[in-house]
mmCIF file of C-alpha atoms in Angstrom:
data_model
loop_
_atom_site.group_PDB
_atom_site.id
_atom_site.type_symbol
_atom_site.label_atom_id
_atom_site.label_comp_id
_atom_site.label_asym_id
_atom_site.label_seq_id
_atom_site.Cartn_x
_atom_site.Cartn_y
_atom_site.Cartn_z
ATOM 1 C CA MET A 1 124.500 71.639 115.976
ATOM 2 C CA LYS A 2 121.792 71.770 119.209
ATOM 3 C CA ASN A 3 122.579 75.018 121.298
ATOM 4 C CA LYS A 4 121.977 73.611 125.292
ATOM 5 C CA THR A 5 121.026 77.872 125.798
ATOM 6 C CA ALA A 6 118.282 77.509 122.887
ATOM 7 C CA THR A 7 113.939 77.586 123.280
ATOM 8 C CA PRO A 8 113.252 74.890 122.798
ATOM 9 C CA VAL A 9 110.636 74.415 119.080
ATOM 10 C CA THR A 10 107.566 72.590 118.781
ATOM 11 C CA VAL A 11 106.585 72.682 115.197
ATOM 12 C CA ILE A 12 103.631 70.532 114.668
ATOM 13 C CA GLY A 13 102.547 69.982 110.942
ATOM 14 C CA LEU A 14 104.682 69.192 107.995
ATOM 15 C CA GLY A 15 103.979 70.408 104.930
ATOM 16 C CA LEU A 16 106.396 72.127 102.915
ATOM 17 C CA MET A 17 106.401 75.564 104.892
ATOM 18 C CA GLY A 18 106.113 73.559 108.271
ATOM 19 C CA GLN A 19 109.298 71.777 107.454
ATOM 20 C CA ALA A 20 110.712 75.030 106.302
ATOM 21 C CA LEU A 21 110.187 76.038 109.700
ATOM 22 C CA ALA A 22 111.669 73.519 111.769
ATOM 23 C CA GLY A 23 114.692 73.959 109.613
ATOM 24 C CA ALA A 24 115.423 77.216 110.525
ATOM 25 C CA PHE A 25 114.806 76.394 114.349
ATOM 26 C CA LEU A 26 117.554 73.012 113.518
ATOM 27 C CA LYS A 27 119.367 75.069 112.071
ATOM 28 C CA ALA A 28 119.646 78.399 114.773
ATOM 29 C CA GLY A 29 120.260 75.050 117.108
ATOM 30 C CA HIS A 30 117.012 75.208 118.373
ATOM 31 C CA PRO A 31 116.055 71.636 120.437
ATOM 32 C CA THR A 32 113.565 71.003 117.795
ATOM 33 C CA THR A 33 110.287 68.453 118.698
ATOM 34 C CA VAL A 34 108.334 67.617 115.486
ATOM 35 C CA TRP A 35 105.012 65.955 115.070
ATOM 36 C CA ASN A 36 102.880 65.220 111.539
ATOM 37 C CA ARG A 37 100.656 63.427 110.466
ATOM 38 C CA THR A 38 102.202 61.572 107.906
ATOM 39 C CA THR A 39 105.630 60.761 109.938
ATOM 40 C CA SER A 40 108.048 59.711 106.851
ATOM 41 C CA LYS A 41 107.449 63.860 106.188
ATOM 42 C CA ALA A 42 109.826 64.685 109.281
ATOM 43 C CA ASP A 43 112.849 61.806 108.110
ATOM 44 C CA GLN A 44 114.970 64.414 106.699
ATOM 45 C CA LEU A 45 114.575 66.750 109.817
ATOM 46 C CA VAL A 46 115.050 63.795 112.109
ATOM 47 C CA ALA A 47 118.387 63.030 109.514
ATOM 48 C CA GLU A 48 119.142 66.616 110.715
ATOM 49 C CA GLY A 49 118.769 66.067 114.659
ATOM 50 C CA ALA A 50 114.704 66.980 115.167
ATOM 51 C CA ARG A 51 112.978 65.003 117.176
ATOM 52 C CA LEU A 52 109.304 63.182 115.575
ATOM 53 C CA ALA A 53 107.459 62.962 118.948
ATOM 54 C CA PRO A 54 104.711 60.428 117.684
ATOM 55 C CA THR A 55 101.547 62.106 119.474
ATOM 56 C CA VAL A 56 100.120 65.832 119.540
ATOM 57 C CA ALA A 57 99.971 66.181 122.882
ATOM 58 C CA GLY A 58 103.604 64.374 123.411
ATOM 59 C CA ALA A 59 104.443 67.650 121.187
ATOM 60 C CA LEU A 60 103.209 70.313 122.820
ATOM 61 C CA LYS A 61 104.564 68.825 126.356
ATOM 62 C CA ALA A 62 108.578 68.242 124.818
ATOM 63 C CA SER A 63 109.015 72.199 124.549
ATOM 64 C CA SER A 64 107.948 76.098 126.008
ATOM 65 C CA LEU A 65 106.784 77.408 122.556
ATOM 66 C CA THR A 66 104.523 75.730 120.175
ATOM 67 C CA ILE A 67 104.461 77.129 116.456
ATOM 68 C CA ILE A 68 101.751 75.445 114.780
ATOM 69 C CA CYS A 69 100.864 75.395 110.579
ATOM 70 C CA VAL A 70 98.761 73.318 109.382
ATOM 71 C CA THR A 71 95.930 72.992 106.121
ATOM 72 C CA ASP A 72 92.614 74.939 107.751
ATOM 73 C CA TYR A 73 92.028 76.301 111.841
ATOM 74 C CA GLN A 74 89.369 73.182 111.332
ATOM 75 C CA ALA A 75 93.106 70.898 111.551
ATOM 76 C CA VAL A 76 93.556 73.336 114.309
ATOM 77 C CA HIS A 77 91.198 72.789 116.599
ATOM 78 C CA GLU A 78 91.114 68.868 115.806
ATOM 79 C CA LEU A 79 94.779 69.062 116.275
ATOM 80 C CA LEU A 80 94.457 70.577 119.541
ATOM 81 C CA GLY A 81 91.018 69.721 120.803
ATOM 82 C CA ALA A 82 91.424 65.943 121.584
ATOM 83 C CA SER A 83 90.431 64.916 124.778
ATOM 84 C CA ASP A 84 94.267 64.252 125.522
ATOM 85 C CA ILE A 85 95.941 67.061 124.828
ATOM 86 C CA GLU A 86 96.614 69.895 127.824
ATOM 87 C CA LEU A 87 97.146 74.049 126.191
ATOM 88 C CA ASP A 88 97.445 75.283 130.386
ATOM 89 C CA GLY A 89 100.604 77.425 130.478
ATOM 90 C CA THR A 90 102.011 76.411 126.397
ATOM 91 C CA MET A 91 103.228 79.665 124.295
ATOM 92 C CA LEU A 92 100.388 78.733 121.182
ATOM 93 C CA ILE A 93 102.039 80.644 117.883
ATOM 94 C CA ASN A 94 99.625 80.007 114.799
ATOM 95 C CA LEU A 95 100.629 80.806 111.564
ATOM 96 C CA THR A 96 97.954 78.928 109.680
ATOM 97 C CA SER A 97 96.821 80.533 106.813
ATOM 98 C CA GLY A 98 93.165 81.865 107.832
ATOM 99 C CA ASP A 99 90.695 84.809 107.727
ATOM 100 C CA SER A 100 90.791 87.481 111.028
ATOM 101 C CA THR A 101 87.626 86.184 112.639
ATOM 102 C CA GLN A 102 88.537 82.524 112.305
ATOM 103 C CA ALA A 103 91.915 84.537 114.971
ATOM 104 C CA ARG A 104 89.636 85.964 116.698
ATOM 105 C CA GLU A 105 87.648 83.043 117.732
ATOM 106 C CA ALA A 106 91.426 80.121 117.960
ATOM 107 C CA ALA A 107 92.839 83.067 120.581
ATOM 108 C CA GLN A 108 88.881 83.234 122.203
ATOM 109 C CA TRP A 109 89.168 79.484 123.149
ATOM 110 C CA ALA A 110 93.270 78.546 123.126
ATOM 111 C CA GLU A 111 92.889 80.915 125.783
ATOM 112 C CA GLN A 112 90.156 79.756 127.285
ATOM 113 C CA HIS A 113 92.110 76.398 127.418
ATOM 114 C CA GLY A 114 94.998 77.722 129.100
ATOM 115 C CA ALA A 115 97.187 78.362 126.856
ATOM 116 C CA HIS A 116 99.284 81.464 125.464
ATOM 117 C CA TYR A 117 98.188 82.558 122.236
ATOM 118 C CA LEU A 118 99.439 84.378 119.011
ATOM 119 C CA ASP A 119 98.448 84.263 115.252
ATOM 120 C CA GLY A 120 100.377 85.194 112.761
ATOM 121 C CA ALA A 121 100.975 84.600 109.398
ATOM 122 C CA ILE A 122 103.279 83.921 107.069
ATOM 123 C CA MET A 123 104.444 86.530 104.004
ATOM 124 C CA ALA A 124 107.138 84.425 102.167
ATOM 125 C CA ILE A 125 107.585 80.982 100.193
ATOM 126 C CA PRO A 126 108.947 78.036 101.747
ATOM 127 C CA PRO A 127 112.472 78.860 100.884
ATOM 128 C CA ALA A 128 112.960 81.912 102.292
ATOM 129 C CA ILE A 129 113.010 80.813 105.829
ATOM 130 C CA GLY A 130 114.660 81.271 107.824
ATOM 131 C CA THR A 131 116.446 84.607 105.946
ATOM 132 C CA ALA A 132 116.087 88.112 105.899
ATOM 133 C CA GLU A 133 112.999 88.406 102.947
ATOM 134 C CA ALA A 134 110.687 85.952 104.760
ATOM 135 C CA MET A 135 108.265 88.255 106.673
ATOM 136 C CA ILE A 136 106.841 86.852 109.484
ATOM 137 C CA LEU A 137 103.747 89.020 111.451
ATOM 138 C CA HIS A 138 102.352 87.848 114.774
ATOM 139 C CA SER A 139 99.400 89.796 115.903
ATOM 140 C CA GLY A 140 98.281 88.961 119.698
ATOM 141 C CA PRO A 141 99.869 90.170 123.309
ATOM 142 C CA GLN A 142 103.299 92.358 123.124
ATOM 143 C CA SER A 143 104.376 90.308 126.315
ATOM 144 C CA TYR A 144 104.669 86.627 125.067
ATOM 145 C CA PHE A 145 105.753 87.940 120.884
ATOM 146 C CA GLU A 146 108.580 90.163 123.006
ATOM 147 C CA ALA A 147 109.647 86.794 125.034
ATOM 148 C CA HIS A 148 109.862 84.392 121.887
ATOM 149 C CA LYS A 149 111.414 86.726 120.004
ATOM 150 C CA SER A 150 114.525 85.932 119.447
ATOM 151 C CA ALA A 151 113.527 81.990 119.038
ATOM 152 C CA LEU A 152 111.176 84.126 116.219
ATOM 153 C CA ASP A 153 113.468 85.736 115.133
ATOM 154 C CA ALA A 154 115.449 82.272 113.056
ATOM 155 C CA LEU A 155 112.873 81.888 111.124
ATOM 156 C CA GLY A 156 112.671 85.619 109.581
ATOM 157 C CA THR A 157 111.541 89.070 110.775
ATOM 158 C CA VAL A 158 108.852 88.430 112.357
ATOM 159 C CA THR A 159 107.624 92.071 113.257
ATOM 160 C CA HIS A 160 104.207 92.294 116.108
ATOM 161 C CA LEU A 161 102.003 93.851 115.007
ATOM 162 C CA GLY A 162 99.492 94.801 117.703
ATOM 163 C CA ALA A 163 96.713 93.068 120.899
ATOM 164 C CA ASP A 164 94.286 92.501 118.171
ATOM 165 C CA HIS A 165 94.848 88.741 116.974
ATOM 166 C CA GLY A 166 92.881 89.224 113.918
ATOM 167 C CA LEU A 167 95.861 91.524 112.160
ATOM 168 C CA ALA A 168 97.633 88.751 111.240
ATOM 169 C CA SER A 169 95.641 87.655 108.861
ATOM 170 C CA LEU A 170 94.195 91.622 107.749
ATOM 171 C CA TYR A 171 97.439 92.162 106.948
ATOM 172 C CA ASP A 172 97.996 89.050 105.133
ATOM 173 C CA VAL A 173 94.743 89.108 103.028
ATOM 174 C CA ALA A 174 95.740 93.112 103.011
ATOM 175 C CA GLY A 175 99.028 92.456 100.966
ATOM 176 C CA LEU A 176 97.620 89.473 98.826
ATOM 177 C CA ALA A 177 94.903 92.333 97.470
ATOM 178 C CA MET A 178 98.086 94.091 96.640
ATOM 179 C CA MET A 179 99.880 91.729 94.513
ATOM 180 C CA TRP A 180 96.907 91.108 92.958
ATOM 181 C CA SER A 181 96.753 94.589 91.801
ATOM 182 C CA VAL A 182 99.700 95.121 90.568
ATOM 183 C CA LEU A 183 100.572 91.730 88.529
ATOM 184 C CA ASN A 184 96.916 92.388 86.791
ATOM 185 C CA ALA A 185 98.036 95.685 86.266
ATOM 186 C CA TRP A 186 101.624 94.805 84.285
ATOM 187 C CA LEU A 187 99.275 91.772 82.923
ATOM 188 C CA GLN A 188 97.417 93.949 81.395
ATOM 189 C CA GLY A 189 99.515 97.057 80.643
ATOM 190 C CA THR A 190 101.231 93.602 78.304
ATOM 191 C CA ALA A 191 98.246 91.897 77.474
ATOM 192 C CA LEU A 192 98.400 96.297 75.760
ATOM 193 C CA LEU A 193 102.084 96.383 74.288
ATOM 194 C CA ARG A 194 102.073 92.846 72.711
ATOM 195 C CA THR A 195 99.105 94.277 70.021
ATOM 196 C CA ALA A 196 102.377 96.521 69.226
ATOM 197 C CA GLY A 197 105.147 93.697 68.844
ATOM 198 C CA VAL A 198 106.778 94.596 72.740
ATOM 199 C CA ASP A 199 107.572 91.895 74.556
ATOM 200 C CA ALA A 200 106.648 91.180 78.511
ATOM 201 C CA ALA A 201 110.483 91.871 79.007
ATOM 202 C CA THR A 202 110.987 94.509 77.642
ATOM 203 C CA TYR A 203 108.045 96.415 78.606
ATOM 204 C CA ALA A 204 108.671 94.908 82.126
ATOM 205 C CA PRO A 205 111.154 97.627 84.160
ATOM 206 C CA PHE A 206 109.241 100.619 82.062
ATOM 207 C CA ALA A 207 105.764 98.676 84.609
ATOM 208 C CA ARG A 208 108.523 98.475 87.653
ATOM 209 C CA GLN A 209 109.456 101.851 87.406
ATOM 210 C CA MET A 210 105.911 102.828 87.107
ATOM 211 C CA ALA A 211 105.336 100.378 89.620
ATOM 212 C CA ALA A 212 107.950 101.826 92.871
ATOM 213 C CA GLY A 213 106.540 105.687 91.481
ATOM 214 C CA VAL A 214 102.857 104.629 92.352
ATOM 215 C CA ALA A 215 104.266 103.348 95.868
ATOM 216 C CA GLU A 216 106.429 106.664 96.679
ATOM 217 C CA TRP A 217 102.815 108.546 96.631
ATOM 218 C CA LEU A 218 101.225 106.228 99.633
ATOM 219 C CA PRO A 219 102.893 108.090 102.388
ATOM 220 C CA GLY A 220 101.173 111.137 101.475
ATOM 221 C CA TYR A 221 97.486 109.556 100.416
ATOM 222 C CA ALA A 222 97.372 108.219 103.366
ATOM 223 C CA GLU A 223 97.496 111.467 105.079
ATOM 224 C CA GLN A 224 94.486 112.061 103.214
ATOM 225 C CA ILE A 225 92.522 109.064 104.431
ATOM 226 C CA ASP A 226 93.358 109.174 107.825
ATOM 227 C CA SER A 227 92.327 112.945 108.022
ATOM 228 C CA GLY A 228 89.480 112.524 105.927
ATOM 229 C CA SER A 229 90.610 115.593 103.729
ATOM 230 C CA PHE A 230 90.559 114.972 99.685
ATOM 231 C CA PRO A 231 92.133 118.431 97.765
ATOM 232 C CA ALA A 232 93.393 117.747 94.731
ATOM 233 C CA GLU A 233 96.454 118.694 94.425
ATOM 234 C CA VAL A 234 97.712 116.881 91.696
ATOM 235 C CA SER A 235 94.601 115.704 89.869
ATOM 236 C CA ALA A 236 90.917 115.496 89.951
ATOM 237 C CA LEU A 237 90.128 112.020 90.841
ATOM 238 C CA GLU A 238 87.252 113.439 86.947
ATOM 239 C CA THR A 239 90.027 113.783 85.033
ATOM 240 C CA ASP A 240 91.688 109.947 85.944
ATOM 241 C CA ALA A 241 88.188 109.067 84.647
ATOM 242 C CA ARG A 242 88.997 110.063 81.839
ATOM 243 C CA ALA A 243 92.570 108.645 81.605
ATOM 244 C CA MET A 244 90.340 104.945 82.794
ATOM 245 C CA ALA A 245 87.465 106.120 79.567
ATOM 246 C CA HIS A 246 91.045 105.653 77.360
ATOM 247 C CA LEU A 247 92.179 103.233 78.854
ATOM 248 C CA ILE A 248 89.031 101.457 77.739
ATOM 249 C CA GLU A 249 88.980 102.320 74.708
ATOM 250 C CA GLU A 250 92.628 101.596 73.838
ATOM 251 C CA SER A 251 91.463 98.031 75.523
ATOM 252 C CA GLU A 252 88.347 97.076 73.379
ATOM 253 C CA ALA A 253 90.232 98.978 69.394
ATOM 254 C CA VAL A 254 93.647 96.405 70.033
ATOM 255 C CA GLY A 255 90.850 93.383 71.396
ATOM 256 C CA VAL A 256 92.043 93.030 74.300
ATOM 257 C CA ASN A 257 90.265 93.100 77.633
ATOM 258 C CA ALA A 258 89.247 94.916 79.244
ATOM 259 C CA GLU A 259 87.106 94.054 82.157
ATOM 260 C CA LEU A 260 89.929 96.002 85.188
ATOM 261 C CA PRO A 261 89.864 99.594 83.742
ATOM 262 C CA LYS A 262 86.058 98.772 84.137
ATOM 263 C CA LEU A 263 86.066 98.031 87.131
ATOM 264 C CA PHE A 264 88.875 101.286 88.349
ATOM 265 C CA LYS A 265 85.693 103.713 86.349
ATOM 266 C CA ALA A 266 82.867 102.788 87.253
ATOM 267 C CA MET A 267 84.032 102.968 91.024
ATOM 268 C CA ALA A 268 84.911 106.210 90.491
ATOM 269 C CA ASP A 269 81.808 107.102 88.756
ATOM 270 C CA ARG A 270 80.400 106.290 91.023
ATOM 271 C CA SER A 271 82.130 108.787 93.485
ATOM 272 C CA ILE A 272 82.234 111.557 90.757
ATOM 273 C CA ALA A 273 78.175 110.947 91.065
ATOM 274 C CA ALA A 274 78.041 111.190 94.829
ATOM 275 C CA GLY A 275 79.679 114.279 94.323
ATOM 276 C CA HIS A 276 83.913 113.598 94.590
ATOM 277 C CA GLY A 277 85.213 114.745 90.701
ATOM 278 C CA GLY A 278 86.996 117.445 92.715
ATOM 279 C CA GLU A 279 88.764 115.420 94.879
ATOM 280 C CA GLN A 280 91.755 113.555 95.160
ATOM 281 C CA TYR A 281 91.638 110.099 93.826
ATOM 282 C CA PRO A 282 92.780 108.285 98.005
ATOM 283 C CA VAL A 283 88.491 109.502 97.856
ATOM 284 C CA LEU A 284 88.092 106.457 96.217
ATOM 285 C CA ILE A 285 88.439 105.011 100.139
ATOM 286 C CA GLU A 286 84.801 105.603 100.077
ATOM 287 C CA GLU A 287 83.750 103.173 97.606
ATOM 288 C CA PHE A 288 86.528 100.824 98.543
ATOM 289 C CA GLY A 289 84.812 100.697 102.171
ATOM 290 C CA LYS A 290 81.423 99.813 101.031
ATOM 291 C CA PRO A 291 80.089 95.922 100.684
ATOM 292 C CA GLN A 292 78.997 95.663 96.880
ATOM 293 C CA ASP A 293 75.533 95.492 96.382
ATOM 294 C CA ASP A 294 73.758 92.298 95.757
#
């Protein structure tokens, strides 16, 4: 049931994620207007109480808050840059996936056209939208975020990262780096143990415990990175490099791909060659902070 005091919201773009966003607003009682190039994607939402706008311009005018979630930033500019679009005074939150440069450029473009703009990133799958497990990041002026947080709360756990419009995109890819690194490390270990007849399900609880334990190191390691000082309180990098060599040798001996541990060791070896062998592992931030050699 719609709440007469709830903020009217427009959702532009009804892929699986856009449909989930609009559905969460409807469930929370927000009068919800939707638009999509293929109108049939709005059928279920209309049946649930959404209003289908015939044009993008009409969708923007219908609400004080517009969420756009489309294929890419080029699609954002194509839709919002049409001659009949009036953005002056519109509160626009762009949850389209892209990079930080695109986010900053889109913010500048939107503000030049009179819109209030936040960029965002959705750290969740569509079925999680509307639950606390859905993490949705926002960057841009905090006043814009605070003014609309009560409506945005319908989508999940919403967070404001800072005034830089590129931060949400950067957090997004930083999170992906964590996700793929953890999964790839687990797959490396799983491949090794399978050679001894240990299945993935048996290894998974041990791997989970290891990942959780390593995660506990992060705050202390972050202090070292931020201070630029890396005393070897637990282990020196040159000691870690010897263990990496053992991982490579073991992988090759049992016929398991060793590309990932070789990458670890190549970065460690460069840092050791630069004189950091006696420092702690986070000193590798200096290697990660360099552009890749051609």
